[in-house]
Coordinates of C-alpha atoms and ligand atoms in Angstrom, one line a residue:
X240 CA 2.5 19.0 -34.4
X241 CA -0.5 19.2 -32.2
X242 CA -3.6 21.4 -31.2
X243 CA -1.4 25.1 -31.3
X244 CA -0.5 23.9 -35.0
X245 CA -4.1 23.6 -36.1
X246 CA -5.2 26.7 -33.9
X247 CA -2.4 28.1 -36.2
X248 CA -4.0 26.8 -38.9
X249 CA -7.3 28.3 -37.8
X250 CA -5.9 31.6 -37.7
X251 CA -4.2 31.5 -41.5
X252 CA -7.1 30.0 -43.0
X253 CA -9.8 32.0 -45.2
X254 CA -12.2 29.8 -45.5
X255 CA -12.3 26.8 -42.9
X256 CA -14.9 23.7 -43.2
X257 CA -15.6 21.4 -40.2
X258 CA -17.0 17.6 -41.3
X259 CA -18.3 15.3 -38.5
X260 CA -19.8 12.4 -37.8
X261 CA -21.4 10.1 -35.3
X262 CA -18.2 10.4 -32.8
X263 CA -19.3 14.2 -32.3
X264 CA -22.6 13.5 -30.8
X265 CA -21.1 10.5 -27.9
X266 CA -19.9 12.8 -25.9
X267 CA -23.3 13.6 -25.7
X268 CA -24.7 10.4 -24.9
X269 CA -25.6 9.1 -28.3
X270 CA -24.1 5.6 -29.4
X271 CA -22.2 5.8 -32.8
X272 CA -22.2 3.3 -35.1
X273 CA -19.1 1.4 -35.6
X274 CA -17.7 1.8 -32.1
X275 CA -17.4 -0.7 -29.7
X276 CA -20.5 0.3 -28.6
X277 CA -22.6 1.7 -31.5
X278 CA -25.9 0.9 -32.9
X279 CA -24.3 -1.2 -35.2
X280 CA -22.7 -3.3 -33.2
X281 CA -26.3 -5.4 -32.4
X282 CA -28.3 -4.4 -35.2
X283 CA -27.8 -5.2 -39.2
X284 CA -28.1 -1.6 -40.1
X285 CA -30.3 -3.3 -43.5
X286 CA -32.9 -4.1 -41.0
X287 CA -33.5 -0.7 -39.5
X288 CA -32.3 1.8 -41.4
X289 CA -32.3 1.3 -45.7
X290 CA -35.5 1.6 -47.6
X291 CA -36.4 -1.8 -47.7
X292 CA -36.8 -2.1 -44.0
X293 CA -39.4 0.9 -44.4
X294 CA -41.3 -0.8 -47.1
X295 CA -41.1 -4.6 -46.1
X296 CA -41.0 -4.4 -42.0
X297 CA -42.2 -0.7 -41.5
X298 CA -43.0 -1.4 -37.9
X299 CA -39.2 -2.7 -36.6
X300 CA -38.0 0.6 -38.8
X301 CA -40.8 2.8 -36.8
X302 CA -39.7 1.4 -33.3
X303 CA -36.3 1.6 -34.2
X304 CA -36.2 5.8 -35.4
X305 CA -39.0 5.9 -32.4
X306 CA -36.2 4.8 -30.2
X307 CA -33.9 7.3 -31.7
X308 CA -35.9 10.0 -31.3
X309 CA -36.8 9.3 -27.4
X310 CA -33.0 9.1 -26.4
X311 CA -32.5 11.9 -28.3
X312 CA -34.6 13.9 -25.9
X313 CA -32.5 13.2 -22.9
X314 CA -29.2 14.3 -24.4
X315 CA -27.9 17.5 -25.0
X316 CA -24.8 19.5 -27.4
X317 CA -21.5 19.2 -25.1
X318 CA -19.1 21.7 -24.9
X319 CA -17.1 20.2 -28.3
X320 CA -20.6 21.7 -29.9
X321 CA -20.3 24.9 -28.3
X322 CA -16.9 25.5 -29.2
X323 CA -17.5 25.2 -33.1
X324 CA -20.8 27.4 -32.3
X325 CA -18.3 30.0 -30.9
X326 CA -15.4 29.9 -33.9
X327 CA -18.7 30.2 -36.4
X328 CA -19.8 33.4 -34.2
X329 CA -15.8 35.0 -34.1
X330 CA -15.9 34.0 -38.2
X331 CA -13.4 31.0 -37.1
X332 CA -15.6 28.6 -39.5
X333 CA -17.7 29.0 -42.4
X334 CA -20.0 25.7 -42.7
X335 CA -20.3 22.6 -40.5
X336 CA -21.2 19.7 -43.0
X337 CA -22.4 16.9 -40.7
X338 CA -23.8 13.2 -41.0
X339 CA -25.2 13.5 -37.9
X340 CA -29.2 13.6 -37.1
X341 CA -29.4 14.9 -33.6
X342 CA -29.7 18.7 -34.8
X343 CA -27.0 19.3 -31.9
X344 CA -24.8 21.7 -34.2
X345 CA -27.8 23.5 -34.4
X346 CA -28.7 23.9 -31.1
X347 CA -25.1 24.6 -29.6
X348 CA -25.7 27.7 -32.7
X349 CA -24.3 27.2 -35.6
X350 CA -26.2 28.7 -38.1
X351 CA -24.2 27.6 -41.6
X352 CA -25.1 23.7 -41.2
X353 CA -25.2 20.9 -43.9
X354 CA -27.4 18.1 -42.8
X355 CA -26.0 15.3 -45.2
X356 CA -27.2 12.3 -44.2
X357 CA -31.1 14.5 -43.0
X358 CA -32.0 15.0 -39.9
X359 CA -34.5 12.5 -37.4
X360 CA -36.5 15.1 -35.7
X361 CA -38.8 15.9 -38.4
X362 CA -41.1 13.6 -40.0
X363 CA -42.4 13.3 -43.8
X364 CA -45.2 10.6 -45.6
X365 CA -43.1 8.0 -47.7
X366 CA -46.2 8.4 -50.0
X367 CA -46.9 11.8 -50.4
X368 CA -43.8 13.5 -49.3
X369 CA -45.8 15.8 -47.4
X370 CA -44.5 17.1 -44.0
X371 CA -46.1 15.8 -40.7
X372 CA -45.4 17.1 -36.9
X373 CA -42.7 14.6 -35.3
X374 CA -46.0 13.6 -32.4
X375 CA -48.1 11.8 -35.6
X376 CA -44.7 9.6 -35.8
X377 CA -44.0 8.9 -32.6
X378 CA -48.1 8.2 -31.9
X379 CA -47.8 5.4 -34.4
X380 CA -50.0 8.0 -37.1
X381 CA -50.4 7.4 -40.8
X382 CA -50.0 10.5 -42.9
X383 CA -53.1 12.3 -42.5
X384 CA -53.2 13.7 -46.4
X385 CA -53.2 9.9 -47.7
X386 CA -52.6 7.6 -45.5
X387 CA -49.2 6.6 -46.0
X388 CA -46.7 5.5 -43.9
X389 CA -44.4 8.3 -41.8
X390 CA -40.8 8.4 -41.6
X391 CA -38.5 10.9 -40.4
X392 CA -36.3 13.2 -43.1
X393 CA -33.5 11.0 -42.5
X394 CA -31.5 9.4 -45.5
X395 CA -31.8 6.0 -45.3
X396 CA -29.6 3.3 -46.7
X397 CA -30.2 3.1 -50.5
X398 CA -31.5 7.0 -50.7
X399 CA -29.4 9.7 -52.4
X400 CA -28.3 12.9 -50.2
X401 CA -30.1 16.1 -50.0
X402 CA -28.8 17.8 -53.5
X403 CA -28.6 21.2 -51.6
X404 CA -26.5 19.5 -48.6
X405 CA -24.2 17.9 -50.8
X406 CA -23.6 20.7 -53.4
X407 CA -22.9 23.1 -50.7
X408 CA -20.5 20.9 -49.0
X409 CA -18.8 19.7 -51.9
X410 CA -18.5 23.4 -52.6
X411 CA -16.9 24.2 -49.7
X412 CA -14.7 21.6 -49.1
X413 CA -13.5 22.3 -53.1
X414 CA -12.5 26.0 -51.7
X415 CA -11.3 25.9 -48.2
X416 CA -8.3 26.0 -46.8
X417 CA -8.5 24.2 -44.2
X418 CA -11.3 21.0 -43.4
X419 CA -11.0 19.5 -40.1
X420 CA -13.0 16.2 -40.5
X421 CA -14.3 15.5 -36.5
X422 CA -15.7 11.7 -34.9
X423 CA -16.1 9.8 -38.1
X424 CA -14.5 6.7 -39.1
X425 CA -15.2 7.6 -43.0
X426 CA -16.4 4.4 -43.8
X427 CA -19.6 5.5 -45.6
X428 CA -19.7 6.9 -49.1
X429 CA -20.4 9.2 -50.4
X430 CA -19.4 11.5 -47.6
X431 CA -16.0 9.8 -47.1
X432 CA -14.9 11.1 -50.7
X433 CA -15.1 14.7 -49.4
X434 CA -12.0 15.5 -47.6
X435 CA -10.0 14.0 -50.4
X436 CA -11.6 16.6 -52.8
X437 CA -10.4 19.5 -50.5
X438 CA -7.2 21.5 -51.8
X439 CA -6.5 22.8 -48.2
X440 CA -4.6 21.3 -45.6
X441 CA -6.7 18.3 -43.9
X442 CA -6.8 17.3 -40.2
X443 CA -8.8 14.3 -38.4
X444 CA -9.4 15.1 -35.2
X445 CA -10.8 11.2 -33.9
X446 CA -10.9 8.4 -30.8
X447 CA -10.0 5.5 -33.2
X448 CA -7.0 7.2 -36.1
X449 CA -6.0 3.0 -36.9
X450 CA -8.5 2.2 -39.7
X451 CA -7.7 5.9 -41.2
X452 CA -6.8 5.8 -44.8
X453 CA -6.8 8.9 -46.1
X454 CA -4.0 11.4 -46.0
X455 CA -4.3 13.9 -43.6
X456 CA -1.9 17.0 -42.6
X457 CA -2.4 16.6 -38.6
X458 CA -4.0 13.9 -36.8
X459 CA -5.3 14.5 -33.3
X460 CA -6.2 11.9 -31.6
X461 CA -8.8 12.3 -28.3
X462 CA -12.5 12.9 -28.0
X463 CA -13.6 16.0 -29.7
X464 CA -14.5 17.5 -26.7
X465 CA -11.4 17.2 -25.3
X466 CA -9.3 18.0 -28.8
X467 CA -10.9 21.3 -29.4
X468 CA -11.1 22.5 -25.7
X469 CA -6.9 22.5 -26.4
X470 CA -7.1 24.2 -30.0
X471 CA -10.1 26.5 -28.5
X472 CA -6.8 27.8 -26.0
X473 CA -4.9 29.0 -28.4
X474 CA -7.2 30.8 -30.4
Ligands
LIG607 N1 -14.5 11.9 -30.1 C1 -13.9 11.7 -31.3 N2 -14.1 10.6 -32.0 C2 -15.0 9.7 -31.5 C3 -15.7 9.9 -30.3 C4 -15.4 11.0 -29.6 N3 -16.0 11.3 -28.4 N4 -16.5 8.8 -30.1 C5 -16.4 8.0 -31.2 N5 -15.5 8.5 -32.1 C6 -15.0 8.0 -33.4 C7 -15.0 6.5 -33.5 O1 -13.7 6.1 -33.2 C8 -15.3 6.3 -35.0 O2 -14.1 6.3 -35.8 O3 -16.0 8.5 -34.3 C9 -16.1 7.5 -35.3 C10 -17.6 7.2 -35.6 O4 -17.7 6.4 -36.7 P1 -19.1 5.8 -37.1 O5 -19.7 5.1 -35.9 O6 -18.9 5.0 -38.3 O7 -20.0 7.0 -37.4 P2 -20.0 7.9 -38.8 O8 -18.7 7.9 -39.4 O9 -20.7 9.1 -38.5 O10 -21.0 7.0 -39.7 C11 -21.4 7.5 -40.9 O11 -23.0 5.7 -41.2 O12 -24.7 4.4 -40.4 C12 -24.4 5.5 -41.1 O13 -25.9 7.3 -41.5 C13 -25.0 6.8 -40.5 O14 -24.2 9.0 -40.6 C14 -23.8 7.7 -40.3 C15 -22.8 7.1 -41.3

């Protein structure tokens, strides 16, 4: 079976739902995190990126999403991006749930988009909860409302997802036909319960397929880009 077979797929399906993850966004230039080469390869992911490291060593957690944010700006969506903008736009797709921060789903244009794990380009007080432009973050600001600390709308390690994000995903997943989970090694809960809750048929499209446990209809192995440039030829 291979990329005509989920193009097939594509084509049958009534309602179709596209989970990624880091391995979406590499193509663009931006590490994952389990890779050979992802962020979590040299940093303990505790020290950077869960609620303690905001609350006991605020500034490694600021440089840190600082740095994030700056690589971010010289990266844009690849073409993987653009082809899911373009089967949302012929009605090919009805949401992208994503654990990625970058906004690149976004920008390529999709428009139905579930930001599970947040997003790092805009900024909130820890304290207050009020919003704060992204330059008060990045300039080292406290929260001008109450001085708290800043921190991007990400969801760190230890917080609970956006309610919305989650219900509308877990919805979704619950009624589609089809879920094509895209560049994620699924090692993070909860997100890596959701395909398994999905009544459709299920297809991994991912570099690394060894550590895969779950039980998917079609695996494709490649780069995304790659992957669905072939599916995009048969549709
Ligand atoms: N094309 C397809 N797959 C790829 C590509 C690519 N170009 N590049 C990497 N991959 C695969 C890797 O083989 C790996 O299995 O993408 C997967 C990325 O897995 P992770 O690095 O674990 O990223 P992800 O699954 O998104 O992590 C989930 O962990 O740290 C948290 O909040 C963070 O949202 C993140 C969550």
């Amino acid at each position: 079976m291979t990329a005509s077979t989920l193009a097939q797929w594509m084509l049958q399906s009534n309602s179709t739902v596209i989970l990624t993850g880091a391995g979406m966004s590499t193509e663009s230039g931006i590490p994952d995190f389990r890779s050979r080469t992802g962020w979590w390869k040299n940093i303990d992911p505790r020290t950077v990126a869960s609620v303690e490291s905001l609350q006991q060593n605020y500034e490694l957690f600021r440089e840190f999403y600082q740095m994030r944010i700056k690589s971010l700006a010289d990266c844009t969506p690849h073409r993987g991006h653009e082809i899911l903008a373009d089967w949302e736009t012929r009605g090919l797709l009805k949401l992208v749930a994503t654990q990625n921060v970058d906004r690149f789903h976004q920008q390529a244009g999709n428009k139905a988009v579930a930001e599970l794990h947040g997003n790092i380009v805009t900024i909130r007080c820890q304290a207050c909860g009020k919003p704060l432009p992204l330059g008060h973050f990045m300039d080292n600001a406290v929260c001008t409302y109450c001085k708290g600390k800043l921190r991007p709308n990400v969801v760190l390690f230890g917080e609970t997802l956006p309610q919305e994000a989650w219900n509308r995903s877990l919805k979704e997943i619950q009624s589609a036909d089809l879920v094509i989970v895209i560049g994620t090694s699924l090692e993070v809960y909860p997100v890596n319960q959701l395909p398994a809750m999905s009544k459709g048929k299920l297809v991994y499209i991912n570099l690394d397929v060894a550590g895969n446990s779950q039980n998917f209809d079609l695996i494709l192995q490649g780069t995304a880009g790659e992957v669905l440039a072939e599916v995009d030829k048969y549709l």
